[in-house]
mmCIF file with all atom_site columns, C-alpha atoms in Angstrom:
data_model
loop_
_atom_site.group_PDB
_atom_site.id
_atom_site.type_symbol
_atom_site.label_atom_id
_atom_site.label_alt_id
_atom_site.label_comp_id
_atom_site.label_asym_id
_atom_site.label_entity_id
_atom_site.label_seq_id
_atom_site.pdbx_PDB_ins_code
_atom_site.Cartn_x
_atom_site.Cartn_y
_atom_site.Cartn_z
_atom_site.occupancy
_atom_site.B_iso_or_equiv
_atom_site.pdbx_formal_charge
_atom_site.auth_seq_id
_atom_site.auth_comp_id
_atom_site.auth_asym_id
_atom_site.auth_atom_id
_atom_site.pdbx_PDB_model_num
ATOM 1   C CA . UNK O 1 1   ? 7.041  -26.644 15.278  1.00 69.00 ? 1   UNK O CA 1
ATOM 2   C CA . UNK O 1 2   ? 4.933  -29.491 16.595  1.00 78.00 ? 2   UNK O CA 1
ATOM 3   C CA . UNK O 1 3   ? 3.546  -30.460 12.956  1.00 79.00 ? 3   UNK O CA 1
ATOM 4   C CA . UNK O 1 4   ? 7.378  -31.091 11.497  1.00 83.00 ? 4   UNK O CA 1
ATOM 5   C CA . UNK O 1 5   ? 7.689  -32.834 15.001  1.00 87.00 ? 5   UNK O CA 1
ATOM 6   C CA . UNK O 1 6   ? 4.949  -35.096 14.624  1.00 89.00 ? 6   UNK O CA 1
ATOM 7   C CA . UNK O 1 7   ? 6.317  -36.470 11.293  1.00 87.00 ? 7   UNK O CA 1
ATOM 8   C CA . UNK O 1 8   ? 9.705  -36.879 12.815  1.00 89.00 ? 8   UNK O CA 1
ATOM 9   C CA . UNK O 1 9   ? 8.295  -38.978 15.262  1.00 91.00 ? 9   UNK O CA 1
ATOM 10  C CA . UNK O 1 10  ? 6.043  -41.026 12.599  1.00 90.00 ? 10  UNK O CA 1
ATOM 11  C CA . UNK O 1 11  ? 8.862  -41.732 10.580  1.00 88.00 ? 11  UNK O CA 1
ATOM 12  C CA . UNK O 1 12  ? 11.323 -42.768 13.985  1.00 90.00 ? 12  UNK O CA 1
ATOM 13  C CA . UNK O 1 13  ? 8.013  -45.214 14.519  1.00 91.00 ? 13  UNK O CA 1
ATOM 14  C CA . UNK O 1 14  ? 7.476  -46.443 11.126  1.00 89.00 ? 14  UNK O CA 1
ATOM 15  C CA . UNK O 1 15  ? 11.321 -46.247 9.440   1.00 87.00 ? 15  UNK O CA 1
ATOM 16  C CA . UNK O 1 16  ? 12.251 -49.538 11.026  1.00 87.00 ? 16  UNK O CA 1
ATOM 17  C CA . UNK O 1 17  ? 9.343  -51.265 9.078   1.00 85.00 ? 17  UNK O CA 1
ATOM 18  C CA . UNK O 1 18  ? 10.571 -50.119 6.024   1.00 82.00 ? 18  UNK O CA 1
ATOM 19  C CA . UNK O 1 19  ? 12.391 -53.826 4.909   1.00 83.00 ? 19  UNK O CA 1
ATOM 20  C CA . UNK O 1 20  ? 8.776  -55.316 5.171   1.00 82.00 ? 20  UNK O CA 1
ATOM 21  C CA . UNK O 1 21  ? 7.878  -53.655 1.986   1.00 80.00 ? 21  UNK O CA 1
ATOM 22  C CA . UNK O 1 22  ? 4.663  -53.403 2.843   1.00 84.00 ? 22  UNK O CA 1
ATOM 23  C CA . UNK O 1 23  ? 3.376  -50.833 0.939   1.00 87.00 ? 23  UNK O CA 1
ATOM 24  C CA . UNK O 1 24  ? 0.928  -48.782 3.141   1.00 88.00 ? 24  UNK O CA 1
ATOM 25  C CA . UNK O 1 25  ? 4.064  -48.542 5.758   1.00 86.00 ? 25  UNK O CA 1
ATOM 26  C CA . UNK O 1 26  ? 6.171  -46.933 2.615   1.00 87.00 ? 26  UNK O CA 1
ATOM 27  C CA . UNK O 1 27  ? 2.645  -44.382 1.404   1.00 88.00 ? 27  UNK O CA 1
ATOM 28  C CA . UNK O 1 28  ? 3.157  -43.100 5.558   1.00 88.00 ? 28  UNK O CA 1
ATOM 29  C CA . UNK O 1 29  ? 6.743  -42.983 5.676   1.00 87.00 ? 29  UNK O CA 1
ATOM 30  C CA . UNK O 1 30  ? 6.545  -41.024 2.052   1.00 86.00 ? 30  UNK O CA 1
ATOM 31  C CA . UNK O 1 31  ? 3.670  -38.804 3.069   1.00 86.00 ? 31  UNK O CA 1
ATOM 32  C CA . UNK O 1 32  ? 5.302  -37.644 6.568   1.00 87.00 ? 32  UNK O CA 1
ATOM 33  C CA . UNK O 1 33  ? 8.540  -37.402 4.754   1.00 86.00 ? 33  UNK O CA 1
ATOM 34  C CA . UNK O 1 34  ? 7.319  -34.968 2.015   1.00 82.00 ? 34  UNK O CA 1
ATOM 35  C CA . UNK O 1 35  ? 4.875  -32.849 4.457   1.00 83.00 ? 35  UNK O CA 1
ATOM 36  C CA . UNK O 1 36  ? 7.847  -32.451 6.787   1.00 85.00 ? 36  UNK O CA 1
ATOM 37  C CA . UNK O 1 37  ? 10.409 -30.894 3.657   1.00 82.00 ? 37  UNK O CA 1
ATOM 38  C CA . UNK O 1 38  ? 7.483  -29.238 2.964   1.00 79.00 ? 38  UNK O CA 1
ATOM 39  C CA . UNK O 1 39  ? 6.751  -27.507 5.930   1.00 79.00 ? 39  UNK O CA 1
ATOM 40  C CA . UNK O 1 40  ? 10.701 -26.846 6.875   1.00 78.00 ? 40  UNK O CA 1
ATOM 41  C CA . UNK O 1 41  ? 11.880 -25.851 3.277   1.00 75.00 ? 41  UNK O CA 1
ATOM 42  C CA . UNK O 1 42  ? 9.482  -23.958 2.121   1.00 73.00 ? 42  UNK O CA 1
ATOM 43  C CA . UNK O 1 43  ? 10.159 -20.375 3.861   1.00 72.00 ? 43  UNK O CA 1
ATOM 44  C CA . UNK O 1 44  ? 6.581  -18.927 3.565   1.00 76.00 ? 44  UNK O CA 1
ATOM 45  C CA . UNK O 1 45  ? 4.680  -17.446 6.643   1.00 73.00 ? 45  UNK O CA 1
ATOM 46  C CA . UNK O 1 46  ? 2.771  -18.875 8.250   1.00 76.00 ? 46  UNK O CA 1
ATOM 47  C CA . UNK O 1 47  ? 4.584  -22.156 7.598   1.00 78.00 ? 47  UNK O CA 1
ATOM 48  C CA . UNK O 1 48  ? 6.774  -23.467 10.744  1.00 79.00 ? 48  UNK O CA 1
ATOM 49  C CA . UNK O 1 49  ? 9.980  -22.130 8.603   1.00 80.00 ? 49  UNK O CA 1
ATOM 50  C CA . UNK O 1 50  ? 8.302  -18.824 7.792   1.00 81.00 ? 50  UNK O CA 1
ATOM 51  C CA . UNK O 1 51  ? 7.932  -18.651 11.798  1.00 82.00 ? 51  UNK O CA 1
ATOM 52  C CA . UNK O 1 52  ? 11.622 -19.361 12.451  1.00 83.00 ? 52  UNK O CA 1
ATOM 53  C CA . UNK O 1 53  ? 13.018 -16.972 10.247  1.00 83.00 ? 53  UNK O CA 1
ATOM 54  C CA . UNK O 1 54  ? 10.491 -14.237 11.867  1.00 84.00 ? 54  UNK O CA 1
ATOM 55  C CA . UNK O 1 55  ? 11.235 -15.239 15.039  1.00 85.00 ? 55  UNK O CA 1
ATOM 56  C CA . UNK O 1 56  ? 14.958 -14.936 14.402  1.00 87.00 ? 56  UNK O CA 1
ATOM 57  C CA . UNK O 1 57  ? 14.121 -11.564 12.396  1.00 86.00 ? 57  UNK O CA 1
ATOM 58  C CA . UNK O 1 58  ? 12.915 -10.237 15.751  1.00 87.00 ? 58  UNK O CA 1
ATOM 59  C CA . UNK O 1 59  ? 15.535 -10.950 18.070  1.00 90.00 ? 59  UNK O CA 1
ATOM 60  C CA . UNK O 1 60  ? 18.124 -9.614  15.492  1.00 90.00 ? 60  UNK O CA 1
ATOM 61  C CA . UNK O 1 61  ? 16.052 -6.339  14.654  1.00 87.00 ? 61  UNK O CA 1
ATOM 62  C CA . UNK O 1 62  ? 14.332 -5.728  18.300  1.00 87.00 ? 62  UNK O CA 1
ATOM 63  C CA . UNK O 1 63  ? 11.358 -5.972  16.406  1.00 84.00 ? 63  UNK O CA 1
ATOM 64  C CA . UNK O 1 64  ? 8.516  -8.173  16.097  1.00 83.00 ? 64  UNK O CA 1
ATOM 65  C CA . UNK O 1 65  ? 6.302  -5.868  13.951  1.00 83.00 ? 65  UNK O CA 1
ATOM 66  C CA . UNK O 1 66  ? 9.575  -4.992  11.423  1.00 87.00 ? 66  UNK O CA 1
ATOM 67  C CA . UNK O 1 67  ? 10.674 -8.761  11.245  1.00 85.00 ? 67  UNK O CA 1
ATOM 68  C CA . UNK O 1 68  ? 6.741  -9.179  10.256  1.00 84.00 ? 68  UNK O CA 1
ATOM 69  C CA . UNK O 1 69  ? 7.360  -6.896  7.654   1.00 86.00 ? 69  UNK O CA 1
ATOM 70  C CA . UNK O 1 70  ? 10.330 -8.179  6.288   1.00 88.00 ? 70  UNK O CA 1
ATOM 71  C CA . UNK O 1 71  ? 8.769  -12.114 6.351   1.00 85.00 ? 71  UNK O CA 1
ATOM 72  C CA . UNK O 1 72  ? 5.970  -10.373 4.416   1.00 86.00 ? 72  UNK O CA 1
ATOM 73  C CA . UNK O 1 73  ? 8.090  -9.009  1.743   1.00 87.00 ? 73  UNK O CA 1
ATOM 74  C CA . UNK O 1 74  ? 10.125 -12.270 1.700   1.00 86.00 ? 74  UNK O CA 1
ATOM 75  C CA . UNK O 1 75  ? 6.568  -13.971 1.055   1.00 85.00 ? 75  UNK O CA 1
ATOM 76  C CA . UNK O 1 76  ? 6.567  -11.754 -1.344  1.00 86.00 ? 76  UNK O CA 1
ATOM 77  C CA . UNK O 1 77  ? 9.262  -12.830 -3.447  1.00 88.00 ? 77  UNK O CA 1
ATOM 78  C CA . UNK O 1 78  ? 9.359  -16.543 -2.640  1.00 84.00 ? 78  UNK O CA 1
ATOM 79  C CA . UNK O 1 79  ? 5.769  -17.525 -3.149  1.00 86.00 ? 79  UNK O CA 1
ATOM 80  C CA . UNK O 1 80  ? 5.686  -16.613 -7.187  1.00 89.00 ? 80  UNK O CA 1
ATOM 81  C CA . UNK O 1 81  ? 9.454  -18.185 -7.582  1.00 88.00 ? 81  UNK O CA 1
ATOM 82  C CA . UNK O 1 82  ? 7.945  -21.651 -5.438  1.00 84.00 ? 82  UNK O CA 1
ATOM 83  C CA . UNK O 1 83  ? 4.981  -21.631 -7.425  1.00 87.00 ? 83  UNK O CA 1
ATOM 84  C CA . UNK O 1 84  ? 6.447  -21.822 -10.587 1.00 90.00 ? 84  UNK O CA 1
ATOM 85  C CA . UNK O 1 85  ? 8.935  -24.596 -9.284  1.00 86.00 ? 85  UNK O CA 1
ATOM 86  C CA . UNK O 1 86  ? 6.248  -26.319 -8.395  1.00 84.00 ? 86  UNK O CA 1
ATOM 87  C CA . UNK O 1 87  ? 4.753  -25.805 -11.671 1.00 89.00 ? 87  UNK O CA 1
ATOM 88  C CA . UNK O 1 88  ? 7.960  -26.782 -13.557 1.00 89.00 ? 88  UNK O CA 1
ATOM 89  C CA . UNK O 1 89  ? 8.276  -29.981 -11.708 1.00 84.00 ? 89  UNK O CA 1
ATOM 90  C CA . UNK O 1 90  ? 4.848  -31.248 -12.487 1.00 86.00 ? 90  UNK O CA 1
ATOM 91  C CA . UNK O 1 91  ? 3.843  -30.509 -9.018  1.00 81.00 ? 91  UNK O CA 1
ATOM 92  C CA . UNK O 1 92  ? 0.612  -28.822 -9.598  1.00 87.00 ? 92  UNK O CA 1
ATOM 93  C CA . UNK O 1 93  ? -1.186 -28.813 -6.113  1.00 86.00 ? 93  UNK O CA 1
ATOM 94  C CA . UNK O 1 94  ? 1.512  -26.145 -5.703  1.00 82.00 ? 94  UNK O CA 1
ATOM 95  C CA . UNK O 1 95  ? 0.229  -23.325 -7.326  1.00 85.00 ? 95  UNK O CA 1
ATOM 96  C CA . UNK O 1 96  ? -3.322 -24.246 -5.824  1.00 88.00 ? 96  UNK O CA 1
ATOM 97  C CA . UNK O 1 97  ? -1.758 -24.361 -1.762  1.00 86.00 ? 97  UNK O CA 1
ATOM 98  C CA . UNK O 1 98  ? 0.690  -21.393 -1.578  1.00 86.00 ? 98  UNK O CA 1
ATOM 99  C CA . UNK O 1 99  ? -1.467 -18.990 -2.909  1.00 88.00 ? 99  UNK O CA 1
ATOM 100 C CA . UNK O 1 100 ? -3.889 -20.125 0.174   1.00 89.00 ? 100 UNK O CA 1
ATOM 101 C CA . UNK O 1 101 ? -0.570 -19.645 2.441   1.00 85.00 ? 101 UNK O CA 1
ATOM 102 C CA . UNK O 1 102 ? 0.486  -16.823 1.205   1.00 86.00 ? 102 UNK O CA 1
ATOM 103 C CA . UNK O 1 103 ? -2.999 -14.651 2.115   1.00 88.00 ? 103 UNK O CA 1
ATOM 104 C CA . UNK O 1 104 ? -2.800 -16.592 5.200   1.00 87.00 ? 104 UNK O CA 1
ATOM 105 C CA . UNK O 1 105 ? 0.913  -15.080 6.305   1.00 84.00 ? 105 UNK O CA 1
ATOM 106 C CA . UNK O 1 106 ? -0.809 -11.329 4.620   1.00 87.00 ? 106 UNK O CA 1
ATOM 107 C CA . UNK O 1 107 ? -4.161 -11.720 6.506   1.00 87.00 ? 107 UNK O CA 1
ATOM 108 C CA . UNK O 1 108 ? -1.323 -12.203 9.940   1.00 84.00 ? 108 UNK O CA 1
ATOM 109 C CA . UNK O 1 109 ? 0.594  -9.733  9.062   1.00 85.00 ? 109 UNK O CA 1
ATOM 110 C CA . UNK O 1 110 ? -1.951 -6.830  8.694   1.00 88.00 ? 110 UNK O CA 1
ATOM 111 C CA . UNK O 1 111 ? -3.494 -8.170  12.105  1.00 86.00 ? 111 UNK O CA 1
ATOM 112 C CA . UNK O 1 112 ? -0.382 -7.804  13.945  1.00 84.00 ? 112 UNK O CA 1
ATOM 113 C CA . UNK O 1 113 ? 0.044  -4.391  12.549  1.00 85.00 ? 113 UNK O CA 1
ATOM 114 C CA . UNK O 1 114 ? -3.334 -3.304  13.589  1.00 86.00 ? 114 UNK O CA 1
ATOM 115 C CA . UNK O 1 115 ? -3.165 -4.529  17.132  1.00 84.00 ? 115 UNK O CA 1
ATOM 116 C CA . UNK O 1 116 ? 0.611  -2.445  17.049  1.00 83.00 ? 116 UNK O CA 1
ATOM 117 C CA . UNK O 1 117 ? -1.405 0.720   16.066  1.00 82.00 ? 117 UNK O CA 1
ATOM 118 C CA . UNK O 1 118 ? -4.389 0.353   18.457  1.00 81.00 ? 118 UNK O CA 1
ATOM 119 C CA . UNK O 1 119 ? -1.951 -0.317  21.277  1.00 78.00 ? 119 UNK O CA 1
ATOM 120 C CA . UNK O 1 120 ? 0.347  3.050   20.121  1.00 77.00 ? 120 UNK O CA 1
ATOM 121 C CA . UNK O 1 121 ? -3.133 4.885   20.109  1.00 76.00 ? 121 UNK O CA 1
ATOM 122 C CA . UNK O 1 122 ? -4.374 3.528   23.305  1.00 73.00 ? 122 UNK O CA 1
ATOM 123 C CA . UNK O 1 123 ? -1.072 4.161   25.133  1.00 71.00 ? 123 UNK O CA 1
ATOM 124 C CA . UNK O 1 124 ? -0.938 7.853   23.632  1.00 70.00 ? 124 UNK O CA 1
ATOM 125 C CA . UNK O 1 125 ? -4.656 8.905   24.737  1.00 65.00 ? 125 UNK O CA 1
ATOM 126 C CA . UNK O 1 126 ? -4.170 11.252  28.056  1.00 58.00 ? 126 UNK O CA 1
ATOM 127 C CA . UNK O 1 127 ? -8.026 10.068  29.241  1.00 54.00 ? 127 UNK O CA 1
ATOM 128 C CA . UNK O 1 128 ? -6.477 6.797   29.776  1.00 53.00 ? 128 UNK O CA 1
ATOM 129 C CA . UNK O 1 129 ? -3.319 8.279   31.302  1.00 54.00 ? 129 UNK O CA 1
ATOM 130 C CA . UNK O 1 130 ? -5.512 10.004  33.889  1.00 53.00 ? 130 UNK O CA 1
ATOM 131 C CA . UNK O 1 131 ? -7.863 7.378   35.053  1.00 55.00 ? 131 UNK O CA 1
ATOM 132 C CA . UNK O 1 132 ? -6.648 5.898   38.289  1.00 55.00 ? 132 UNK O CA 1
ATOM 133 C CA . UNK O 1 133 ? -7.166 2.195   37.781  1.00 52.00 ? 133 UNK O CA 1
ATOM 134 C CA . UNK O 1 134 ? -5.858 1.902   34.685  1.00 55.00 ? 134 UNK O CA 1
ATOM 135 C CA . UNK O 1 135 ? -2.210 2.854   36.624  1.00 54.00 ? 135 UNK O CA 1
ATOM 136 C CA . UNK O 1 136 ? -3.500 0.743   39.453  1.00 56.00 ? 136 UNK O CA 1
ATOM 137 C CA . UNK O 1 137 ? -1.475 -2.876  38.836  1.00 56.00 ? 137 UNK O CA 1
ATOM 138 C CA . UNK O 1 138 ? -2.973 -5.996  38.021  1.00 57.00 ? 138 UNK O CA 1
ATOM 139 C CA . UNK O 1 139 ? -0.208 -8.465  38.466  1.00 58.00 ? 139 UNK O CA 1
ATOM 140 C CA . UNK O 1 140 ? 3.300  -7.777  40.111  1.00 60.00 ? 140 UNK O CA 1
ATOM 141 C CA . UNK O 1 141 ? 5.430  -5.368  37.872  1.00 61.00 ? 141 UNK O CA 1
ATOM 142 C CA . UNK O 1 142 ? 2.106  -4.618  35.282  1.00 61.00 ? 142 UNK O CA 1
ATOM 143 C CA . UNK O 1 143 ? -0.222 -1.828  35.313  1.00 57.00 ? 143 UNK O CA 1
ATOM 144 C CA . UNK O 1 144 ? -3.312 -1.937  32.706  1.00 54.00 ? 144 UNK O CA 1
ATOM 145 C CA . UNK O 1 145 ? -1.258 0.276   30.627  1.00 58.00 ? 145 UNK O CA 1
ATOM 146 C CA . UNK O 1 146 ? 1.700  -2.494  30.499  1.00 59.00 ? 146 UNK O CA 1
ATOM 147 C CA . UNK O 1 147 ? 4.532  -2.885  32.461  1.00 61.00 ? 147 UNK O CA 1
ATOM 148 C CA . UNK O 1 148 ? 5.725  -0.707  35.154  1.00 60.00 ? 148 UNK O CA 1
ATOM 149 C CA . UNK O 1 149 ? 9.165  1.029   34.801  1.00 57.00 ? 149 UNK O CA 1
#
C-alpha cells in the first residue's frame, strides 16, 4: 500500500497550491490523483486492491493458496470487462497495461502454488522425516520442517 500512500501524501503537499493555478502544480496533483483511483479501484492482482481483497480472502477462507485462487479467477473476469471500459471511454493505454497486470497477478499465482506443492512434497518425504537435524530446531518453537507442535 505504500504506492497509493505516496500519492496521498503528494496531493496533502501539493493540494494547498492548487489556487496558484500554476499549471505544473495541477499536471502533479492530476497525475497522483488518477494513479491513486487507479491503483485502489481497479481490483486486479497484483495491484494494491487486488492485494487487499486477497488478503481479506485469506483470513475469511483460512487460506492463502484458495484466496489466490479465487483473486485469480476474479482477474479473470474483471480484466476483459476493465479493458473494454477503458476502451469505451477513449482510454486506450488501458487495454495496453492490464493485459501486462493481469500475467503479472497469473505468473504470482502459479508461483505461490508451486512453492505450496514443493512444501506438501517435502513435508510428506519420510527421508526427511528421519534425518535428525532436520527435527533439530533452528529458532525457538521451529524445526527445519516448520513449526513445532
Amino acid at each position: 500500500l505504500m504506492g497509493p500512500m505516496v500519492n496521498l501524501i503528494i496531493l496533502a503537499i501539493f493540494l494547498p497550491f492548487l489556487p496558484l493555478r500554476i499549471q505544473l502544480i495541477n499536471n502533479i496533483i492530476t497525475i497522483n490523483l488518477i494513479i491513486f483511483l487507479f491503483n485502489m479501484i481497479v481490483c486486479v492482482h497484483p495491484m494494491d486492491s487486488g492485494r487487499i481483497v486477497r488478503s481479506l480472502l485469506a483470513m475469511w477462507l483460512k487460506d492463502e493458496l484458495k484466496a489466490s485462487k479465487w483473486v485469480f479467477y476474479l482477474n479473470c473476469i474483471l480484466t476483459p470487462v476493465y479493458i473494454a471500459i477503458g476502451i469505451y471511454l477513449g482510454y486506450y493505454m488501458i487495454a495496453i497495461i492490464l493485459p501486462i497486470i493481469f500475467v503479472m497477478g497469473w505468473a504470482e499465482y502459479k508461483h505461490r502454488l508451486e512453492q505450496t506443492r514443493k512444501q506438501d512434497w517435502l513435508q510428506q518425504q519420510d527421508c526427511f522425516k528421519q534425518q535428525d537435524w532436520l527435527n533439530q530446531p533452528y529458532k525457538e518453537g521451529y524445526t527445519y520442517l516448520g513449526k513445532i507442535k
